[in-house]
Short mmCIF file of C-alpha atoms in Angstrom, two decimals:
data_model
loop_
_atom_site.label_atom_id
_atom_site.label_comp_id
_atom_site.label_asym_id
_atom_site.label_seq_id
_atom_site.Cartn_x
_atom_site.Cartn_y
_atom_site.Cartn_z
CA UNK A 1 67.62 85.13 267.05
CA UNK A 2 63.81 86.20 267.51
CA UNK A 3 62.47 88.12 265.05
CA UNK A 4 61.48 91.29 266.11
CA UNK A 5 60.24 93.06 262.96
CA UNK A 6 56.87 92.12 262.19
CA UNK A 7 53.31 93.65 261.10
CA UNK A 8 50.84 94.34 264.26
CA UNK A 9 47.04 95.15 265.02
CA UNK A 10 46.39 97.91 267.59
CA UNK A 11 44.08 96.98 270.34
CA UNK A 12 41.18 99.35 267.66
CA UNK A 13 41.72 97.80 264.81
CA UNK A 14 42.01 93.91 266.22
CA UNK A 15 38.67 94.73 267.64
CA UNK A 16 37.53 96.16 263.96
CA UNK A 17 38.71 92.62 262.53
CA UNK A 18 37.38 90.51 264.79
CA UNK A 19 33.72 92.34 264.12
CA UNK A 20 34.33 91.87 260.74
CA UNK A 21 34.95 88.46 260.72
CA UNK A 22 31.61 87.99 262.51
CA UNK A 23 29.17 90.59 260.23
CA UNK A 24 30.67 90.22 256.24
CA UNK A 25 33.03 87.27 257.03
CA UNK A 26 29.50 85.20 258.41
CA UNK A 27 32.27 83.98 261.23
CA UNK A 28 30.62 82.48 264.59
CA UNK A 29 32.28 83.59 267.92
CA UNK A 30 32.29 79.79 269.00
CA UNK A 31 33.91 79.56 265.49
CA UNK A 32 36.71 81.92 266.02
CA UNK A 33 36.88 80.67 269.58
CA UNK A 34 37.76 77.09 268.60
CA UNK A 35 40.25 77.90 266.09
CA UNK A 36 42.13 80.47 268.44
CA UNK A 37 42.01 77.82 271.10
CA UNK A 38 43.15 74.94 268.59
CA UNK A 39 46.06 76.80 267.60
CA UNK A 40 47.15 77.52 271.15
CA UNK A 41 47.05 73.93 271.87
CA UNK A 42 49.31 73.12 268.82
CA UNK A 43 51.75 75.69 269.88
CA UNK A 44 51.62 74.42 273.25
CA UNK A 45 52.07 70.48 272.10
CA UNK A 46 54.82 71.80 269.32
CA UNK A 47 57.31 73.95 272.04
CA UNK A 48 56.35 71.54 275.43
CA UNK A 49 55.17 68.17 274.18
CA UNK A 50 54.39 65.85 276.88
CA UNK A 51 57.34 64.30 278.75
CA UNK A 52 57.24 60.44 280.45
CA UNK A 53 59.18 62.08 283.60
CA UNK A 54 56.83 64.51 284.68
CA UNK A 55 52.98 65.18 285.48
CA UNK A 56 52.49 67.35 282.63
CA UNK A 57 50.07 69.00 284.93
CA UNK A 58 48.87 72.55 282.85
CA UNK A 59 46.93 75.36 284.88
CA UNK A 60 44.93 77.06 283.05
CA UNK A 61 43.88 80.69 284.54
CA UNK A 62 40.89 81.66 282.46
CA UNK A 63 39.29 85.57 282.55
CA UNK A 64 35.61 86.28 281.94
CA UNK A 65 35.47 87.10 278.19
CA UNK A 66 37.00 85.43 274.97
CA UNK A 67 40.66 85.53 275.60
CA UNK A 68 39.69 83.35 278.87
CA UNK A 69 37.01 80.95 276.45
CA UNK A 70 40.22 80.33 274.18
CA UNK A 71 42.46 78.68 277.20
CA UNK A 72 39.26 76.76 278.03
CA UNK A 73 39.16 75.32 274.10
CA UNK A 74 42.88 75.12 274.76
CA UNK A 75 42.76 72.88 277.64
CA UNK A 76 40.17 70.21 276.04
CA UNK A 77 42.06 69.58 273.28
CA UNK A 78 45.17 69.36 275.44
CA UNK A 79 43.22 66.72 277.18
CA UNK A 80 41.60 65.23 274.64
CA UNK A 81 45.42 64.31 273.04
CA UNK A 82 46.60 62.30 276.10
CA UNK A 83 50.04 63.35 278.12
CA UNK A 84 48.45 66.16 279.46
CA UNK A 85 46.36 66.99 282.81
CA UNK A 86 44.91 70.10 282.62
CA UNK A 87 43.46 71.96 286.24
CA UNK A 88 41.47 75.06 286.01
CA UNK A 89 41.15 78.03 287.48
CA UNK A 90 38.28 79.83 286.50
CA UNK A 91 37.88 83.00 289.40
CA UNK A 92 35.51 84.89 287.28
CA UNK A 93 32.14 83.59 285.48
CA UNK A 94 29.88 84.93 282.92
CA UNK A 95 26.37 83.38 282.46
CA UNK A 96 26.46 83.21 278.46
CA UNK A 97 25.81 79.71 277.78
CA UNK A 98 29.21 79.16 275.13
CA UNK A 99 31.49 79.53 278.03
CA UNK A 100 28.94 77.37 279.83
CA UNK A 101 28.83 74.41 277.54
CA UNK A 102 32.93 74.28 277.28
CA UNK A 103 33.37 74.64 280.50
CA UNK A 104 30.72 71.07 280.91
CA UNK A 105 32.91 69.85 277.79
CA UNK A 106 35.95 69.80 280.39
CA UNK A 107 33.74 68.53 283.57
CA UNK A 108 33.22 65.44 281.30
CA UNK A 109 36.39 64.77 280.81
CA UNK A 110 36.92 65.22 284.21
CA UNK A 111 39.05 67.91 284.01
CA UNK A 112 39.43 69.51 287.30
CA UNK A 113 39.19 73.22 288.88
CA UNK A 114 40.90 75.16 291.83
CA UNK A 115 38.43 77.29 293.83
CA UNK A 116 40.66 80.09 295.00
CA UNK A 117 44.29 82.34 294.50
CA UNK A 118 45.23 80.28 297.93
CA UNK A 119 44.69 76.89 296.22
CA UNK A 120 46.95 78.02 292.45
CA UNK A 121 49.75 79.41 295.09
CA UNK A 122 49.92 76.23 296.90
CA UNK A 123 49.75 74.40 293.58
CA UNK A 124 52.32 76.15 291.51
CA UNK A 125 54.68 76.36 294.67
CA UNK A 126 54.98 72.24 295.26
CA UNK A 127 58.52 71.65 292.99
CA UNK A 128 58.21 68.88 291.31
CA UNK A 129 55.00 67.72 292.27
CA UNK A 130 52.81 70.56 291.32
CA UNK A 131 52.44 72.59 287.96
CA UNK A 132 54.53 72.00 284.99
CA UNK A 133 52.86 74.85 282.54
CA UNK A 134 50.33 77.21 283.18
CA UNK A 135 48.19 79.04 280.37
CA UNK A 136 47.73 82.49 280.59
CA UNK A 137 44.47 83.30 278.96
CA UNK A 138 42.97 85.44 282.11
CA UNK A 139 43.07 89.13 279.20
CA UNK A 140 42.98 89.85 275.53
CA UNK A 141 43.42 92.72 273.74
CA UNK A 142 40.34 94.38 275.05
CA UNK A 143 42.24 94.78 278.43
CA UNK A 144 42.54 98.58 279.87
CA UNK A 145 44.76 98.76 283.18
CA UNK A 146 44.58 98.50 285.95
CA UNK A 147 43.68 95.21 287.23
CA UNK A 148 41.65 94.68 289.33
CA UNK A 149 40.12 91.63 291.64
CA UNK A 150 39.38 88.82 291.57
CA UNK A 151 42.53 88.93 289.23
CA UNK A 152 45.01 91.80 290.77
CA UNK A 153 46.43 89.27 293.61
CA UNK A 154 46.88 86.26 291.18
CA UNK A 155 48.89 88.68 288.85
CA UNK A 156 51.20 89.92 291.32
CA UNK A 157 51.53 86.68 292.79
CA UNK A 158 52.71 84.89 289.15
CA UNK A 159 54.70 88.66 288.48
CA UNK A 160 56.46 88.28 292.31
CA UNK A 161 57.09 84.45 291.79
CA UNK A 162 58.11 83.77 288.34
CA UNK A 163 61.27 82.70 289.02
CA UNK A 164 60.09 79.93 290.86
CA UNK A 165 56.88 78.40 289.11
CA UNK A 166 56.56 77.23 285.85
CA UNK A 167 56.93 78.66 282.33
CA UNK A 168 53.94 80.88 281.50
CA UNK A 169 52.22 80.30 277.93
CA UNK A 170 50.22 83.89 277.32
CA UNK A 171 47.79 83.72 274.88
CA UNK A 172 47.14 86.93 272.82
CA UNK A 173 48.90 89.38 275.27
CA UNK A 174 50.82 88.75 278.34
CA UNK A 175 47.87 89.28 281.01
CA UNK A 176 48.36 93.07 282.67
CA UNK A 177 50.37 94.46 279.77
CA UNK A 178 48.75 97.08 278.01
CA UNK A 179 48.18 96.21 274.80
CA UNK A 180 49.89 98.95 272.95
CA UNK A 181 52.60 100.14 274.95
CA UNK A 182 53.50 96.92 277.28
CA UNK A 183 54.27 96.37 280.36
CA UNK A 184 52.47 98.40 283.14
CA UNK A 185 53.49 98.25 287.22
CA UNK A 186 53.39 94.36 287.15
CA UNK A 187 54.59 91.61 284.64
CA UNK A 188 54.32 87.99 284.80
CA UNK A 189 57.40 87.23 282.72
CA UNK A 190 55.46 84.83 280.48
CA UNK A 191 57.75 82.32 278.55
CA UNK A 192 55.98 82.10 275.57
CA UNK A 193 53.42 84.61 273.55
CA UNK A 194 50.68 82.90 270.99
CA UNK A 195 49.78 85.89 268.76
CA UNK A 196 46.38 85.35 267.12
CA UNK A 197 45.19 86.62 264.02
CA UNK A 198 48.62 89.24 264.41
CA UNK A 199 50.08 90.50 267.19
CA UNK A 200 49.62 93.71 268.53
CA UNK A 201 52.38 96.12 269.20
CA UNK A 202 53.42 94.69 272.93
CA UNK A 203 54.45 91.72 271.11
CA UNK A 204 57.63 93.62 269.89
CA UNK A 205 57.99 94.72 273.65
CA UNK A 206 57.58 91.34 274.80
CA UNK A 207 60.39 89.32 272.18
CA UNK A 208 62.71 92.55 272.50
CA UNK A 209 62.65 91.86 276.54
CA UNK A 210 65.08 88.76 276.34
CA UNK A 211 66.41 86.67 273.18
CA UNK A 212 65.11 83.26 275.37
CA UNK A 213 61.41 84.79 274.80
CA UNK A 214 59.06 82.29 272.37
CA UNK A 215 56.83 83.50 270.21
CA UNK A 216 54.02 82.20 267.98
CA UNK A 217 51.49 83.31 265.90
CA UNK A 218 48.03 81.50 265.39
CA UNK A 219 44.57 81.74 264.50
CA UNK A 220 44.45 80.79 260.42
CA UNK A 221 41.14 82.18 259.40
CA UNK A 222 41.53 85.60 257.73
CA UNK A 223 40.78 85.51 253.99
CA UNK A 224 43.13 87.38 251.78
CA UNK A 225 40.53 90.25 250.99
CA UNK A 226 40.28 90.90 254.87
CA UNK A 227 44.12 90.38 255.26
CA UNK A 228 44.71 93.01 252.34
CA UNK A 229 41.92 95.73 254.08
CA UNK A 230 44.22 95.45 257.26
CA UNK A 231 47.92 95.25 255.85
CA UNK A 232 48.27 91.75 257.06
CA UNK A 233 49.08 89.55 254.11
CA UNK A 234 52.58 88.92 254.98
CA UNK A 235 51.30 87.35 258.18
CA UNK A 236 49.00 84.95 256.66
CA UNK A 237 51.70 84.01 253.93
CA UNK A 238 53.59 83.02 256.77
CA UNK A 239 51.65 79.55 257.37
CA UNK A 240 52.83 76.13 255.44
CA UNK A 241 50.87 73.59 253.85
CA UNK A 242 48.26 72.84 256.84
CA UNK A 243 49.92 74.54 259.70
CA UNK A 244 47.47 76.42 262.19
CA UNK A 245 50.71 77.90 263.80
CA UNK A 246 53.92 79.81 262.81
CA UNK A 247 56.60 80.16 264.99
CA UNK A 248 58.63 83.57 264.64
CA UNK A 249 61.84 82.93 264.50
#
């Protein structure tokens, strides 16, 4: 049985934190950013390790802002472990140079990238042959409805389909769900949820949907003063020995 009782951050007062970290905390974004991703990889590697009998092809759909740089730190460490072959899809660009450099960080592994919705459709729709994970990091909690493009086909595409592709790893927040209250018109059905830092009240909407719903928390760099400002503790006494991850169980 998933555990559905468990402290959250509103969309506000993750964004309070996360400043925080950065100003009195003396936290980098790349910093944050590479411990987020890390964490999603190690949930990712812990619940769907790499199997001999299949591709262990992973799409990653990355947004323009952090939630999207955290499936790109995702991805290189999923490559840089062996078993997996990560493909991007990256619809959306932003000039600042961090996204930049780890997007260059996957070129030289030779990771590669999709170039539109057309070519993830005809990807993710090949049984078999195709996609055997894909990586939701397109929103974060900074999200406000409603979608729109480049993203608002590729949603309702995974949200029509998922039935037939493969399970759907959402990092922070299922993408399209309001952060707060859930679901809105369209939900991709995500498999899995990697909380990070806490999760924010959809998480209870999204483990209460269906008892085959997996859910982690990541993202092990609050102190305990920080974790006490924001009623958090119990969170952070969650982790064991040097786990980045907890699953809730």
């Amino acid at each position: 049985m998933l555990r559905s009782s468990f402290k959250t951050l509103s969309a506000k007062a993750a964004a309070q934190l996360d400043q925080e970290l950065m100003s009195t905390g003396a936290f980098s974004i790349d910093q944050l950013m590479e411990l987020a991703g890390l964490s999603v990889a190690q949930a990712i590697y812990k619940q769907y390790p790499p199997k001999k009998s299949c591709n262990n092809t992973v799409l990653v759909l990355v947004g323009p802002g952090n939630n999207g740089g955290d499936g790109l730190v995702a991805a290189r460490h999923l490559k840089l472990w062996g078993g997996y072959d990560p493909i991007l899809y990256y619809p959306k660009r932003t000039k600042n140079q961090l996204y930049s450099n780890l997007v260059t960080q996957l070129h030289d592994l030779d990771v590669n990238e999709l170039e539109s919705v057309e070519d993830v459709k005809r990807l993710v729709s090949v049984p078999q042959a195709g996609v055997d994970l894909i990586i939701d990091s397109l929103f974060g909690f900074s999200f406000k409805p409603p979608i729109r493009a480049p993203f608002d086909e590729l949603i309702r595409y995974l949200a029509e389909n998922h039935d037939k592709i493969a399970p759907i790893v959402s990092v922070d927040i299922p993408s399209g769900w309001d952060v707060d209250k859930g679901p809105t018109d369209l939900d991709i059905n995500a498999t899995m949820l990697v909380s990070l830092t806490a999760p924010k009240p959809c998480a209870a909407r999204f483990v209460d949907s269906s008892a085959e719903k997996i859910h982690y928390l990541g993202g092990r760099f609050i102190n305990p003063k920080i974790a006490k400002k924001y009623d958090i503790e119990e969170l952070v006494d969650l982790y064991e020995g040097n786990e980045l991850i907890v699953k809730f169980v």
